Amino acid sequence: MKLYNLKDHNEQVSFSQAVKQGLGSQQGLFFPLELPEFELTDIDEMLEMDFVSRSSKILSAFIGDEIEAHQLHERVKSAFAFPAPVAKVTDDISALELFHGPTLAFKDFGGRFMAQMLSYVSGADEKITILTATSGDTGAAVAHAFYGMENVRVVILYPQGKISKLQEKLFCTLGGNIQTIAIDGDFDTCQSLVKQAFDDELLKKAIGLNSANSINISRLLAQICYYFEAVAQLPQEKRNQLVVSVPSGNFGDLTAGLLAKSLGLPVKRFIAATNANDTVPRFLQAGEWLPAATVSTLSNAMDVSQPNNWPRVEELFRRKTWRLTDLGFGAVDDETTRAAMRELADLGYISEPHAAIAYRLLRDQLQEGEFGLFLGTAHPAKFKESVEEILGQPLPLPKELADRADLPLLSHKMAADFAQLRDFLLYK
Ligand SMILES: *Cc1c(COP(=O)(O)O)cnc(C)c1O
């Protein structure tokens, strides 16, 4: 697969290069030069396949020229070693639960596939540093996906005090090849430190810098697969009336959903659901891109006011000649998020703030005859404190969390200062 840099279409790279590099020059995102499409009959056949076989077929439409089918299948099998079930909430709304992986959030799909691809495309004694910023869940997924991998050092930046205690415990207690830094700032600050590191050619060479943010194309490709998995679990009559609501922060998940549609998956409409960090909904409403300062919300993994993946969404609409006006959108404040969680609990479905936002907009915007699916991006127990407080009932910890809850945090603390980060990367 060839990809081009959205900031300079003349810069073209292979999938392997894009996986290793993360970003192109001027911090440009890579985007596929060819957008594969399946025939309707292919799609029907694929929807009958098992998750791993179908996912290998989807991924091979993009990267089959760079990785042999059997290899790809084996690697998809080890990355996607857990299910993505669709759970019924009401007669016309279901949740796609993406939180049954080792770190209990959808980021496990992308993180683990990226680890597989990176190890596939890297030379045996090439040393790599993965530097990534996290708003809570990417860090854990990436840390666990790379933990113990030889020749890979992982450095994760996160906004101090702005992620849940259990989120922090999941990835800041590992040690070994995983280093974590609590930055005095918000997620956008962390993201901008990472970008500065990528602009530093000397540093990049010295430590073999790679990013594992949702900007890495391998993560996005992996995420396409569970949209197909969702449709495969729906009865035939619901498949053609499908509206999918995606809780969005950096907009990687929505980009993947749109790529699934571009491959031919029948999705009538997507809804871009955000919290009070509503740069995209305001843009879709008024046509102006006006990021405000990031505010902290209950759905902290979506506390992003400058979503990195948005240029990819725009590029895809342009390439497919789709209209942005067909994209559903909305922003939900904390109070309404709480109400949505209680409403879901009354329906017999325990959820957490991110999914509740997607649910709320879906139930508001779903039309007669349509079937709605919202993405359950994290396990409710990951947000135990707020979920228990909002729903007024205790939430048992799943084993993955219980195992780490009492371990000491191993994080470093740092000011939002690139010089300090650079030193750390070079000498620590
Ligand atoms: C990362 C994350 C999101 C946002 O996903 P993007 O791809 O960044 O839009 C939503 N919910 C949860 C729980 C997350 O961890």
mmCIF file of C-alpha atoms in Angstrom, residues 107-365:
data_model
loop_
_atom_site.group_PDB
_atom_site.id
_atom_site.type_symbol
_atom_site.label_atom_id
_atom_site.label_comp_id
_atom_site.label_asym_id
_atom_site.label_seq_id
_atom_site.Cartn_x
_atom_site.Cartn_y
_atom_site.Cartn_z
ATOM 1 C CA LYS A 107 -7.418 0.879 22.036
ATOM 2 C CA ASP A 108 -6.318 -2.727 22.547
ATOM 3 C CA PHE A 109 -7.287 -3.530 18.947
ATOM 4 C CA GLY A 110 -5.112 -0.828 17.430
ATOM 5 C CA GLY A 111 -2.311 -1.041 19.974
ATOM 6 C CA ARG A 112 -1.861 -4.776 19.639
ATOM 7 C CA PHE A 113 -2.077 -4.798 15.843
ATOM 8 C CA MET A 114 0.411 -1.960 15.664
ATOM 9 C CA ALA A 115 2.831 -3.915 17.887
ATOM 10 C CA GLN A 116 2.484 -6.886 15.519
ATOM 11 C CA MET A 117 3.089 -4.755 12.435
ATOM 12 C CA LEU A 118 5.988 -2.867 13.931
ATOM 13 C CA SER A 119 7.761 -6.055 14.904
ATOM 14 C CA TYR A 120 7.050 -7.408 11.397
ATOM 15 C CA VAL A 121 8.544 -4.412 9.554
ATOM 16 C CA SER A 122 11.498 -3.745 11.865
ATOM 17 C CA GLY A 123 14.956 -5.211 11.435
ATOM 18 C CA ALA A 124 16.021 -7.777 14.037
ATOM 19 C CA ASP A 125 18.373 -5.448 15.915
ATOM 20 C CA GLU A 126 16.805 -2.117 15.134
ATOM 21 C CA LYS A 127 16.176 -0.213 18.372
ATOM 22 C CA ILE A 128 12.890 1.675 18.518
ATOM 23 C CA THR A 129 11.467 4.217 20.940
ATOM 24 C CA ILE A 130 7.704 4.493 20.945
ATOM 25 C CA LEU A 131 6.700 7.926 22.197
ATOM 26 C CA THR A 132 3.040 8.517 22.696
ATOM 27 C CA ALA A 133 0.667 10.894 24.429
ATOM 28 C CA THR A 134 -2.425 9.459 26.041
ATOM 29 C CA SER A 135 -5.684 10.852 27.296
ATOM 30 C CA GLY A 136 -5.993 7.681 29.359
ATOM 31 C CA ASP A 137 -6.542 4.532 27.347
ATOM 32 C CA THR A 138 -3.990 4.556 24.534
ATOM 33 C CA GLY A 139 -1.201 4.475 27.092
ATOM 34 C CA ALA A 140 -2.427 1.285 28.665
ATOM 35 C CA ALA A 141 -3.100 -0.439 25.358
ATOM 36 C CA VAL A 142 0.294 0.493 23.921
ATOM 37 C CA ALA A 143 2.152 -0.328 27.141
ATOM 38 C CA HIS A 144 0.618 -3.777 27.374
ATOM 39 C CA ALA A 145 0.994 -4.473 23.662
ATOM 40 C CA PHE A 146 4.757 -3.740 23.754
ATOM 41 C CA TYR A 147 5.564 -4.814 27.308
ATOM 42 C CA GLY A 148 8.600 -7.073 27.361
ATOM 43 C CA MET A 149 9.256 -6.713 23.616
ATOM 44 C CA GLU A 150 12.971 -6.714 22.858
ATOM 45 C CA ASN A 151 14.548 -3.609 21.291
ATOM 46 C CA VAL A 152 11.462 -1.517 21.989
ATOM 47 C CA ARG A 153 11.385 1.235 24.579
ATOM 48 C CA VAL A 154 8.011 2.820 25.271
ATOM 49 C CA VAL A 155 7.657 6.340 26.696
ATOM 50 C CA ILE A 156 4.152 7.501 27.508
ATOM 51 C CA LEU A 157 3.135 11.064 28.371
ATOM 52 C CA TYR A 158 -0.138 11.741 30.134
ATOM 53 C CA PRO A 159 -1.770 14.768 31.764
ATOM 54 C CA GLN A 160 -1.110 14.599 35.485
ATOM 55 C CA GLY A 161 -4.271 14.270 37.574
ATOM 56 C CA LYS A 162 -6.485 14.229 34.487
ATOM 57 C CA ILE A 163 -6.921 10.515 33.937
ATOM 58 C CA SER A 164 -8.756 8.105 36.226
ATOM 59 C CA LYS A 165 -6.761 6.423 39.035
ATOM 60 C CA LEU A 166 -7.414 2.999 37.598
ATOM 61 C CA GLN A 167 -6.462 4.079 34.093
ATOM 62 C CA GLU A 168 -3.157 5.267 35.565
ATOM 63 C CA LYS A 169 -2.622 2.030 37.493
ATOM 64 C CA LEU A 170 -3.050 -0.014 34.343
ATOM 65 C CA PHE A 171 0.024 1.320 32.590
ATOM 66 C CA CYS A 172 2.155 3.169 35.155
ATOM 67 C CA THR A 173 2.863 0.071 37.224
ATOM 68 C CA LEU A 174 4.557 -2.082 34.587
ATOM 69 C CA GLY A 175 8.178 -0.884 34.623
ATOM 70 C CA GLY A 176 10.654 -2.780 32.426
ATOM 71 C CA ASN A 177 10.684 -1.315 28.916
ATOM 72 C CA ILE A 178 7.711 0.930 29.733
ATOM 73 C CA GLN A 179 8.421 4.466 31.042
ATOM 74 C CA THR A 180 5.589 6.801 31.972
ATOM 75 C CA ILE A 181 5.707 10.562 32.512
ATOM 76 C CA ALA A 182 2.997 12.619 34.194
ATOM 77 C CA ILE A 183 3.064 16.021 32.495
ATOM 78 C CA ASP A 184 1.936 19.176 34.215
ATOM 79 C CA GLY A 185 -0.626 20.109 31.530
ATOM 80 C CA ASP A 186 -3.543 18.716 29.551
ATOM 81 C CA PHE A 187 -3.686 16.115 26.783
ATOM 82 C CA ASP A 188 -3.159 18.691 24.033
ATOM 83 C CA THR A 189 0.029 19.771 25.832
ATOM 84 C CA CYS A 190 1.250 16.167 25.869
ATOM 85 C CA GLN A 191 0.366 15.781 22.211
ATOM 86 C CA SER A 192 2.258 18.915 21.303
ATOM 87 C CA LEU A 193 5.381 17.700 23.192
ATOM 88 C CA VAL A 194 5.241 14.504 21.146
ATOM 89 C CA LYS A 195 4.960 16.502 17.946
ATOM 90 C CA GLN A 196 7.961 18.620 18.958
ATOM 91 C CA ALA A 197 9.974 15.461 19.470
ATOM 92 C CA PHE A 198 9.034 14.346 15.953
ATOM 93 C CA ASP A 199 10.234 17.651 14.560
ATOM 94 C CA ASP A 200 13.653 17.118 16.128
ATOM 95 C CA GLU A 201 15.564 15.218 13.444
ATOM 96 C CA LEU A 202 18.624 14.569 15.616
ATOM 97 C CA LEU A 203 16.569 13.180 18.432
ATOM 98 C CA LYS A 204 14.476 11.121 16.042
ATOM 99 C CA LYS A 205 17.559 9.424 14.612
ATOM 100 C CA ALA A 206 19.307 9.001 17.944
ATOM 101 C CA ILE A 207 16.525 7.040 19.567
ATOM 102 C CA GLY A 208 14.627 5.585 16.573
ATOM 103 C CA LEU A 209 11.507 7.536 17.345
ATOM 104 C CA ASN A 210 8.087 6.151 16.465
ATOM 105 C CA SER A 211 4.654 7.216 17.514
ATOM 106 C CA ALA A 212 1.839 4.963 18.634
ATOM 107 C CA ASN A 213 -0.881 7.584 18.682
ATOM 108 C CA SER A 214 -3.955 7.041 16.606
ATOM 109 C CA ILE A 215 -1.995 8.863 13.921
ATOM 110 C CA ASN A 216 -0.186 5.584 13.208
ATOM 111 C CA ILE A 217 -1.929 4.132 10.182
ATOM 112 C CA SER A 218 -1.693 0.556 11.464
ATOM 113 C CA ARG A 219 -3.950 1.404 14.378
ATOM 114 C CA LEU A 220 -6.608 2.906 12.154
ATOM 115 C CA LEU A 221 -6.603 -0.070 9.799
ATOM 116 C CA ALA A 222 -7.066 -2.441 12.733
ATOM 117 C CA GLN A 223 -10.058 -0.492 13.958
ATOM 118 C CA ILE A 224 -11.895 -0.869 10.635
ATOM 119 C CA CYS A 225 -12.312 -4.554 11.429
ATOM 120 C CA TYR A 226 -14.651 -4.272 14.386
ATOM 121 C CA TYR A 227 -17.189 -2.229 12.430
ATOM 122 C CA PHE A 228 -17.532 -5.217 10.120
ATOM 123 C CA GLU A 229 -17.727 -7.486 13.149
ATOM 124 C CA ALA A 230 -20.623 -5.417 14.486
ATOM 125 C CA VAL A 231 -22.611 -5.617 11.264
ATOM 126 C CA ALA A 232 -21.928 -9.355 11.051
ATOM 127 C CA GLN A 233 -23.739 -9.808 14.355
ATOM 128 C CA LEU A 234 -26.860 -7.907 13.244
ATOM 129 C CA PRO A 235 -29.861 -9.568 11.629
ATOM 130 C CA GLN A 236 -30.163 -8.953 7.890
ATOM 131 C CA GLU A 237 -33.085 -6.513 8.119
ATOM 132 C CA LYS A 238 -31.163 -4.151 10.398
ATOM 133 C CA ARG A 239 -28.022 -4.032 8.293
ATOM 134 C CA ASN A 240 -29.263 -1.520 5.745
ATOM 135 C CA GLN A 241 -30.709 0.978 8.196
ATOM 136 C CA LEU A 242 -27.669 1.273 10.396
ATOM 137 C CA VAL A 243 -26.619 4.462 12.207
ATOM 138 C CA VAL A 244 -23.379 4.285 14.191
ATOM 139 C CA SER A 245 -22.574 6.746 16.961
ATOM 140 C CA VAL A 246 -18.887 7.120 17.803
ATOM 141 C CA PRO A 247 -17.647 8.756 21.025
ATOM 142 C CA SER A 248 -14.804 10.873 19.690
ATOM 143 C CA GLY A 249 -11.711 12.612 21.000
ATOM 144 C CA ASN A 250 -8.872 12.407 18.518
ATOM 145 C CA PHE A 251 -11.264 11.056 15.862
ATOM 146 C CA GLY A 252 -9.303 7.919 15.035
ATOM 147 C CA ASP A 253 -12.233 5.651 15.748
ATOM 148 C CA LEU A 254 -14.559 7.639 13.525
ATOM 149 C CA THR A 255 -11.957 7.695 10.733
ATOM 150 C CA ALA A 256 -11.795 3.901 10.912
ATOM 151 C CA GLY A 257 -15.585 3.655 10.754
ATOM 152 C CA LEU A 258 -15.660 5.868 7.691
ATOM 153 C CA LEU A 259 -12.949 3.746 6.078
ATOM 154 C CA ALA A 260 -15.144 0.698 6.734
ATOM 155 C CA LYS A 261 -17.976 2.439 4.911
ATOM 156 C CA SER A 262 -15.625 3.356 2.099
ATOM 157 C CA LEU A 263 -14.767 -0.356 1.732
ATOM 158 C CA GLY A 264 -18.465 -1.029 1.207
ATOM 159 C CA LEU A 265 -19.805 -1.764 4.679
ATOM 160 C CA PRO A 266 -23.455 -0.724 4.758
ATOM 161 C CA VAL A 267 -23.639 2.147 7.241
ATOM 162 C CA LYS A 268 -26.327 4.727 6.553
ATOM 163 C CA ARG A 269 -24.898 7.433 8.760
ATOM 164 C CA PHE A 270 -22.275 8.096 11.408
ATOM 165 C CA ILE A 271 -22.646 10.401 14.379
ATOM 166 C CA ALA A 272 -19.529 12.197 15.644
ATOM 167 C CA ALA A 273 -20.216 12.433 19.368
ATOM 168 C CA THR A 274 -18.076 14.612 21.624
ATOM 169 C CA ASN A 275 -18.133 15.980 25.136
ATOM 170 C CA ALA A 276 -17.791 19.715 25.887
ATOM 171 C CA ASN A 277 -14.577 19.693 23.846
ATOM 172 C CA ASP A 278 -16.687 20.347 20.802
ATOM 173 C CA THR A 279 -14.353 21.729 18.134
ATOM 174 C CA VAL A 280 -15.739 19.335 15.513
ATOM 175 C CA PRO A 281 -19.473 19.758 16.253
ATOM 176 C CA ARG A 282 -19.017 23.535 16.160
ATOM 177 C CA PHE A 283 -17.110 23.212 12.912
ATOM 178 C CA LEU A 284 -19.819 21.060 11.342
ATOM 179 C CA GLN A 285 -22.443 23.504 12.543
ATOM 180 C CA ALA A 286 -20.819 26.783 11.573
ATOM 181 C CA GLY A 287 -18.017 25.880 9.161
ATOM 182 C CA GLU A 288 -15.284 27.450 11.268
ATOM 183 C CA TRP A 289 -12.415 25.606 12.891
ATOM 184 C CA LEU A 290 -12.063 27.301 16.256
ATOM 185 C CA PRO A 291 -10.452 25.050 18.885
ATOM 186 C CA ALA A 292 -11.045 26.342 22.401
ATOM 187 C CA ALA A 293 -8.955 25.513 25.479
ATOM 188 C CA THR A 294 -9.373 21.878 26.510
ATOM 189 C CA VAL A 295 -11.750 21.390 29.431
ATOM 190 C CA SER A 296 -11.777 18.420 31.805
ATOM 191 C CA THR A 297 -14.917 16.293 31.651
ATOM 192 C CA LEU A 298 -16.224 12.972 32.947
ATOM 193 C CA SER A 299 -15.263 11.402 29.623
ATOM 194 C CA ASN A 300 -11.585 12.263 29.959
ATOM 195 C CA ALA A 301 -10.366 10.116 27.058
ATOM 196 C CA MET A 302 -12.255 12.546 24.827
ATOM 197 C CA ASP A 303 -10.831 15.713 26.364
ATOM 198 C CA VAL A 304 -9.218 16.778 23.117
ATOM 199 C CA SER A 305 -9.831 20.119 21.493
ATOM 200 C CA GLN A 306 -7.454 19.763 18.550
ATOM 201 C CA PRO A 307 -8.297 16.340 17.175
ATOM 202 C CA ASN A 308 -5.348 15.023 15.208
ATOM 203 C CA ASN A 309 -7.242 12.756 12.869
ATOM 204 C CA TRP A 310 -9.729 15.298 11.576
ATOM 205 C CA PRO A 311 -7.731 16.047 8.387
ATOM 206 C CA ARG A 312 -8.086 12.364 7.495
ATOM 207 C CA VAL A 313 -11.851 12.553 7.876
ATOM 208 C CA GLU A 314 -11.963 15.568 5.569
ATOM 209 C CA GLU A 315 -9.681 13.913 3.050
ATOM 210 C CA LEU A 316 -11.842 10.798 2.959
ATOM 211 C CA PHE A 317 -15.003 12.839 2.361
ATOM 212 C CA ARG A 318 -13.229 14.711 -0.393
ATOM 213 C CA ARG A 319 -11.908 11.560 -2.060
ATOM 214 C CA LYS A 320 -15.259 9.770 -1.902
ATOM 215 C CA THR A 321 -17.204 12.914 -2.819
ATOM 216 C CA TRP A 322 -19.324 12.424 0.271
ATOM 217 C CA ARG A 323 -20.842 15.487 1.889
ATOM 218 C CA LEU A 324 -19.789 16.536 5.375
ATOM 219 C CA THR A 325 -23.361 17.710 5.893
ATOM 220 C CA ASP A 326 -24.380 14.027 5.944
ATOM 221 C CA LEU A 327 -22.295 13.415 9.039
ATOM 222 C CA GLY A 328 -24.325 13.466 12.245
ATOM 223 C CA PHE A 329 -22.775 15.260 15.202
ATOM 224 C CA GLY A 330 -23.381 16.598 18.654
ATOM 225 C CA ALA A 331 -21.748 17.517 21.962
ATOM 226 C CA VAL A 332 -22.945 16.345 25.366
ATOM 227 C CA ASP A 333 -22.113 18.084 28.645
ATOM 228 C CA ASP A 334 -21.357 16.279 31.909
ATOM 229 C CA GLU A 335 -24.812 16.715 33.347
ATOM 230 C CA THR A 336 -26.467 15.157 30.313
ATOM 231 C CA THR A 337 -23.814 12.420 30.340
ATOM 232 C CA ARG A 338 -24.809 11.532 33.899
ATOM 233 C CA ALA A 339 -28.476 11.474 32.919
ATOM 234 C CA ALA A 340 -27.694 9.217 29.949
ATOM 235 C CA MET A 341 -25.793 6.783 32.182
ATOM 236 C CA ARG A 342 -28.778 6.607 34.550
ATOM 237 C CA GLU A 343 -31.147 6.142 31.629
ATOM 238 C CA LEU A 344 -29.004 3.264 30.363
ATOM 239 C CA ALA A 345 -28.876 1.718 33.844
ATOM 240 C CA ASP A 346 -32.696 1.866 33.947
ATOM 241 C CA LEU A 347 -32.701 -0.020 30.659
ATOM 242 C CA GLY A 348 -30.533 -2.652 32.344
ATOM 243 C CA TYR A 349 -27.249 -1.590 30.757
ATOM 244 C CA ILE A 350 -24.374 -0.379 32.931
ATOM 245 C CA SER A 351 -22.208 1.999 30.961
ATOM 246 C CA GLU A 352 -19.521 4.661 31.446
ATOM 247 C CA PRO A 353 -19.332 8.305 30.379
ATOM 248 C CA HIS A 354 -17.793 7.876 26.885
ATOM 249 C CA ALA A 355 -20.320 5.346 25.631
ATOM 250 C CA ALA A 356 -23.152 7.218 27.340
ATOM 251 C CA ILE A 357 -22.403 10.294 25.232
ATOM 252 C CA ALA A 358 -22.628 8.275 22.040
ATOM 253 C CA TYR A 359 -25.848 6.651 23.251
ATOM 254 C CA ARG A 360 -27.445 9.960 24.131
ATOM 255 C CA LEU A 361 -26.895 11.489 20.686
ATOM 256 C CA LEU A 362 -27.966 8.281 18.993
ATOM 257 C CA ARG A 363 -31.284 8.092 20.809
ATOM 258 C CA ASP A 364 -31.869 11.799 20.067
ATOM 259 C CA GLN A 365 -31.075 11.526 16.367
#
